[in-house]
Amino acid sequence: MPNIGVNTVSSKLQLPVPFVPTHQRLTSQDYFRVFQYTPFDDLPQQLIPLRSHLMRAPLMHCGWTMDRLWKYAEDNGFVHSTATEVFSEEELDGEEPPPISESFVIDEGQCMYNALEDLAAKHDMEDILDFIRIERIVRDGKGGFISLYTNYTRKRAPPAEVIERLRIALGEEEGPKWYLDSFRWHWEPKPVLSFGGKSSGRWRQIDLHFWYVTLGKLRLAPQLSDKCYSPSSRSKDRPNHNNIQMRTSR
């Protein structure tokens, strides 16, 4: 059984840009370097957000990739396809049906969340749903991620025994690791607040996972929303999660 550590911090790691602040313009080499990093077992101390710092630290998620959850969703009928909108019934019923790619999946994030709810109910661990969010990370492959907590929400991390129960239910062989968020993946200046508490600047957040797989590898990114799914939101209360590759915020 792996040793499940909660909020463990490492002060020994030497991190490259963009994991450390820089005033230089990020290059394509910086972008690709992000995809070469190994997920962290412990959160690097440099990535703990500080109010006194003039820069905002990258957003790091602690949890697991969705590979095993995706398999569970497929095996239990939670992955719904729009392939019938593209292929005829004869093609789908043929001896060799056409391959169904992820681009035909309806709302992958919602499918994964429904599978997670079912898995939690079977293992009598619905309490874990209060902590989990389905997010998107920087990764060569599927960008979906089961996030337990982040470097910004460390005080609200679930207990180690709860994390261990989820690990067993998912069939994960190792404990959760730290991955980089697909949007907030580098250090950036904190927005300057003008009188009245409104930001006087505007900044863009580029989905690095989408950038990498489309421009870097010339293939489609998995269609996960930039919005996350939270168990505290019920279907009627959830916003419409659209597939967005770039977003601008104030």
Coordinates of C-alpha atoms in Angstrom, one line a residue:
M1 CA 0.0 0.0 0.0
P2 CA 1.5 3.4 -0.9
N3 CA 2.1 6.0 1.7
I4 CA -0.6 8.6 1.4
G5 CA 0.7 12.0 2.4
V6 CA -1.6 15.0 2.6
N7 CA 0.0 18.5 2.2
T8 CA 3.5 17.2 2.1
V9 CA 5.9 19.8 0.9
S10 CA 9.4 19.5 -0.7
S11 CA 12.0 22.3 -0.4
K12 CA 14.7 20.4 -2.3
L13 CA 13.4 20.5 -5.8
Q14 CA 15.2 22.9 -8.3
L15 CA 12.5 24.0 -10.7
P16 CA 12.9 25.5 -14.2
V17 CA 10.8 28.2 -15.9
P18 CA 7.8 28.3 -16.0
F19 CA 7.6 26.7 -12.5
V20 CA 9.6 29.6 -11.1
P21 CA 8.8 33.3 -11.7
T22 CA 10.5 35.1 -14.6
H23 CA 10.2 38.5 -16.2
Q24 CA 11.3 37.1 -19.6
R25 CA 8.8 36.3 -22.3
L26 CA 8.0 32.6 -22.4
T27 CA 9.2 30.8 -25.5
S28 CA 8.0 27.7 -27.3
Q29 CA 10.7 25.8 -25.6
D30 CA 9.2 26.8 -22.2
Y31 CA 5.8 25.5 -23.3
F32 CA 7.2 22.1 -24.4
R33 CA 9.3 21.8 -21.3
V34 CA 6.2 21.7 -19.2
F35 CA 5.1 18.5 -20.9
Q36 CA 8.4 16.9 -20.0
Y37 CA 8.1 17.4 -16.3
T38 CA 7.4 14.4 -14.0
P39 CA 4.4 14.9 -11.7
F40 CA 5.5 15.8 -8.2
D41 CA 5.0 13.4 -5.2
D42 CA 5.3 16.4 -2.9
L43 CA 4.3 20.0 -3.6
P44 CA 7.4 22.1 -4.3
Q45 CA 7.7 24.7 -1.6
Q46 CA 8.2 27.4 -4.3
L47 CA 4.7 26.7 -5.6
I48 CA 2.9 27.5 -2.3
P49 CA 1.0 30.8 -3.0
L50 CA 2.1 33.8 -0.8
R51 CA 0.0 36.9 -0.4
S52 CA 3.1 39.0 -0.1
H53 CA 4.4 37.8 -3.5
L54 CA 3.8 40.1 -6.5
M55 CA 3.3 37.2 -8.8
R56 CA 0.5 34.6 -8.8
A57 CA 1.8 31.0 -8.6
P58 CA 0.7 28.4 -11.1
L59 CA -2.3 26.3 -10.1
M60 CA -1.3 22.8 -9.1
H61 CA -3.8 19.9 -8.6
C62 CA -3.3 16.9 -6.3
G63 CA -5.0 13.8 -7.5
W64 CA -5.0 11.2 -10.3
T65 CA -5.4 11.2 -14.1
M66 CA -8.8 10.0 -15.4
D67 CA -7.4 6.9 -17.2
R68 CA -8.9 4.4 -14.8
L69 CA -12.1 6.4 -14.3
W70 CA -12.5 6.6 -18.1
K71 CA -12.3 2.8 -18.3
Y72 CA -14.8 2.4 -15.5
A73 CA -17.2 4.9 -17.3
E74 CA -16.8 2.9 -20.6
D75 CA -17.5 -0.4 -18.9
N76 CA -20.5 0.9 -17.1
G77 CA -22.2 2.8 -19.9
F78 CA -21.5 6.3 -18.8
V79 CA -19.7 7.4 -22.1
H80 CA -22.3 8.6 -24.5
S81 CA -21.5 9.1 -28.2
T82 CA -22.7 11.4 -30.9
A83 CA -21.4 9.0 -33.6
T84 CA -25.0 8.5 -34.9
E85 CA -24.9 12.1 -36.1
V86 CA -22.0 11.3 -38.3
F87 CA -22.3 7.7 -39.4
S88 CA -25.4 5.9 -40.8
E89 CA -27.1 3.1 -39.0
E90 CA -25.8 0.7 -41.6
E91 CA -22.2 1.8 -40.9
L92 CA -22.6 1.4 -37.2
D93 CA -24.3 -2.0 -37.5
G94 CA -21.8 -3.4 -40.0
E95 CA -19.3 -6.1 -39.3
E96 CA -16.5 -3.5 -38.9
P97 CA -18.1 -0.4 -37.4
P98 CA -16.2 2.8 -37.8
P99 CA -13.9 3.8 -35.0
I100 CA -15.5 6.1 -32.4
S101 CA -13.0 8.8 -31.4
E102 CA -13.2 11.0 -28.2
S103 CA -14.3 13.9 -30.4
F104 CA -17.8 12.2 -30.6
V105 CA -18.2 12.0 -26.8
I106 CA -20.9 14.2 -25.4
D107 CA -19.6 16.3 -22.5
E108 CA -16.7 14.2 -21.3
G109 CA -16.5 16.1 -18.0
Q110 CA -20.2 15.3 -17.2
C111 CA -19.7 11.6 -18.2
M112 CA -16.7 11.3 -15.9
Y113 CA -18.6 13.0 -13.0
N114 CA -21.6 10.6 -13.4
A115 CA -19.2 7.6 -13.3
L116 CA -17.5 9.0 -10.2
E117 CA -20.9 9.4 -8.4
D118 CA -21.7 5.8 -9.3
L119 CA -18.3 4.5 -8.1
A120 CA -18.6 6.4 -4.8
A121 CA -22.1 5.0 -4.2
K122 CA -21.0 1.4 -4.8
H123 CA -18.1 1.8 -2.3
D124 CA -20.2 3.7 0.2
M125 CA -18.0 6.7 0.1
E126 CA -20.2 9.6 -1.1
D127 CA -18.4 11.9 1.4
I128 CA -15.4 12.0 -0.9
L129 CA -17.6 13.8 -3.5
D130 CA -17.5 16.9 -1.3
F131 CA -13.8 17.3 -2.1
I132 CA -13.5 16.2 -5.7
R133 CA -13.5 18.4 -8.8
I134 CA -12.9 17.2 -12.3
E135 CA -10.3 19.5 -13.8
R136 CA -8.0 19.7 -16.8
I137 CA -4.2 19.4 -16.5
V138 CA -1.1 19.7 -18.7
R139 CA -0.4 16.2 -19.9
D140 CA 0.6 14.4 -23.0
G141 CA -2.6 12.4 -23.5
K142 CA -6.0 12.9 -22.0
G143 CA -6.1 16.2 -20.0
G144 CA -8.9 15.2 -17.6
F145 CA -8.0 15.0 -13.9
I146 CA -9.6 14.0 -10.6
S147 CA -8.5 16.9 -8.4
L148 CA -8.7 16.4 -4.6
Y149 CA -7.3 19.8 -3.7
T150 CA -4.8 22.4 -5.0
N151 CA -1.9 24.4 -3.8
Y152 CA -4.5 27.2 -3.1
T153 CA -6.9 25.0 -1.1
R154 CA -4.4 22.9 1.0
K155 CA -6.3 23.7 4.2
R156 CA -9.4 22.0 2.7
A157 CA -7.6 18.8 1.7
P158 CA -9.5 15.5 2.5
P159 CA -8.2 13.3 5.3
A160 CA -5.6 10.7 4.3
E161 CA -7.9 7.8 5.0
V162 CA -10.6 9.2 2.7
I163 CA -8.0 9.6 -0.1
E164 CA -6.9 6.0 0.5
R165 CA -10.4 4.7 0.1
L166 CA -10.8 6.5 -3.2
R167 CA -7.4 5.2 -4.4
I168 CA -8.6 1.6 -3.8
A169 CA -12.0 2.2 -5.4
L170 CA -10.3 3.6 -8.6
G171 CA -7.8 0.8 -8.6
E172 CA -4.8 3.2 -8.5
E173 CA -1.5 1.6 -7.6
E174 CA 0.1 4.8 -6.4
G175 CA -1.0 7.7 -4.2
P176 CA -2.1 11.1 -5.7
K177 CA 0.5 13.3 -7.3
W178 CA 0.8 17.0 -8.2
Y179 CA 0.0 18.1 -11.7
L180 CA -0.1 21.5 -13.4
D181 CA -3.4 23.1 -14.4
S182 CA -3.9 23.4 -18.1
F183 CA -4.9 27.1 -18.0
R184 CA -3.1 28.6 -15.0
W185 CA 0.2 26.9 -15.8
H186 CA 2.7 29.6 -15.3
W187 CA 3.5 32.5 -12.9
E188 CA 1.7 35.7 -13.8
P189 CA 1.4 39.2 -12.3
K190 CA -1.4 39.6 -9.8
P191 CA -4.1 41.9 -11.2
V192 CA -3.8 45.4 -9.9
L193 CA -7.0 46.5 -8.1
S194 CA -8.2 50.0 -8.7
F195 CA -10.5 52.0 -6.4
G196 CA -13.7 50.0 -5.8
G197 CA -12.0 46.6 -5.9
K198 CA -12.1 46.2 -9.7
S199 CA -9.1 44.9 -11.7
S200 CA -7.6 47.6 -13.9
G201 CA -6.0 45.1 -16.2
R202 CA -6.9 42.2 -18.4
W203 CA -5.0 39.0 -19.0
R204 CA -5.5 35.9 -21.2
Q205 CA -5.4 32.3 -20.1
I206 CA -4.4 29.9 -22.9
D207 CA -5.3 26.3 -22.6
L208 CA -1.8 24.8 -22.8
H209 CA -3.0 21.3 -23.2
F210 CA -5.0 22.3 -26.3
W211 CA -2.1 24.4 -27.7
Y212 CA 0.3 21.4 -27.3
V213 CA -1.8 18.7 -28.9
T214 CA -3.1 20.9 -31.8
L215 CA -0.1 23.1 -32.6
G216 CA 2.6 20.9 -31.1
K217 CA 1.4 17.5 -32.2
L218 CA -1.2 18.4 -34.8
R219 CA -4.0 16.3 -33.3
L220 CA -7.2 17.1 -31.6
A221 CA -7.3 17.7 -27.8
P222 CA -9.8 15.8 -25.7
Q223 CA -12.9 18.0 -25.4
L224 CA -13.0 18.8 -21.7
S225 CA -14.5 22.0 -20.6
D226 CA -12.4 24.7 -19.1
K227 CA -15.0 24.8 -16.4
C228 CA -14.7 22.2 -13.6
Y229 CA -17.3 19.9 -12.2
S230 CA -18.0 20.1 -8.5
P231 CA -20.1 17.5 -6.6
S232 CA -21.7 20.3 -4.6
S233 CA -23.5 21.4 -7.8
R234 CA -26.6 19.5 -8.8
S235 CA -27.7 19.1 -12.4
K236 CA -30.3 21.9 -12.3
D237 CA -27.8 24.3 -10.7
R238 CA -24.8 23.5 -13.0
P239 CA -23.9 26.1 -15.6
N240 CA -23.7 25.2 -19.3
H241 CA -20.2 23.9 -19.7
N242 CA -19.0 24.7 -23.2
N243 CA -15.8 23.4 -24.8
I244 CA -13.5 26.5 -24.8
Q245 CA -9.9 26.5 -25.8
M246 CA -9.1 30.1 -24.8
R247 CA -10.7 32.3 -22.2
T248 CA -10.3 35.9 -21.2
S249 CA -11.0 37.1 -17.6
R250 CA -11.0 40.5 -15.9

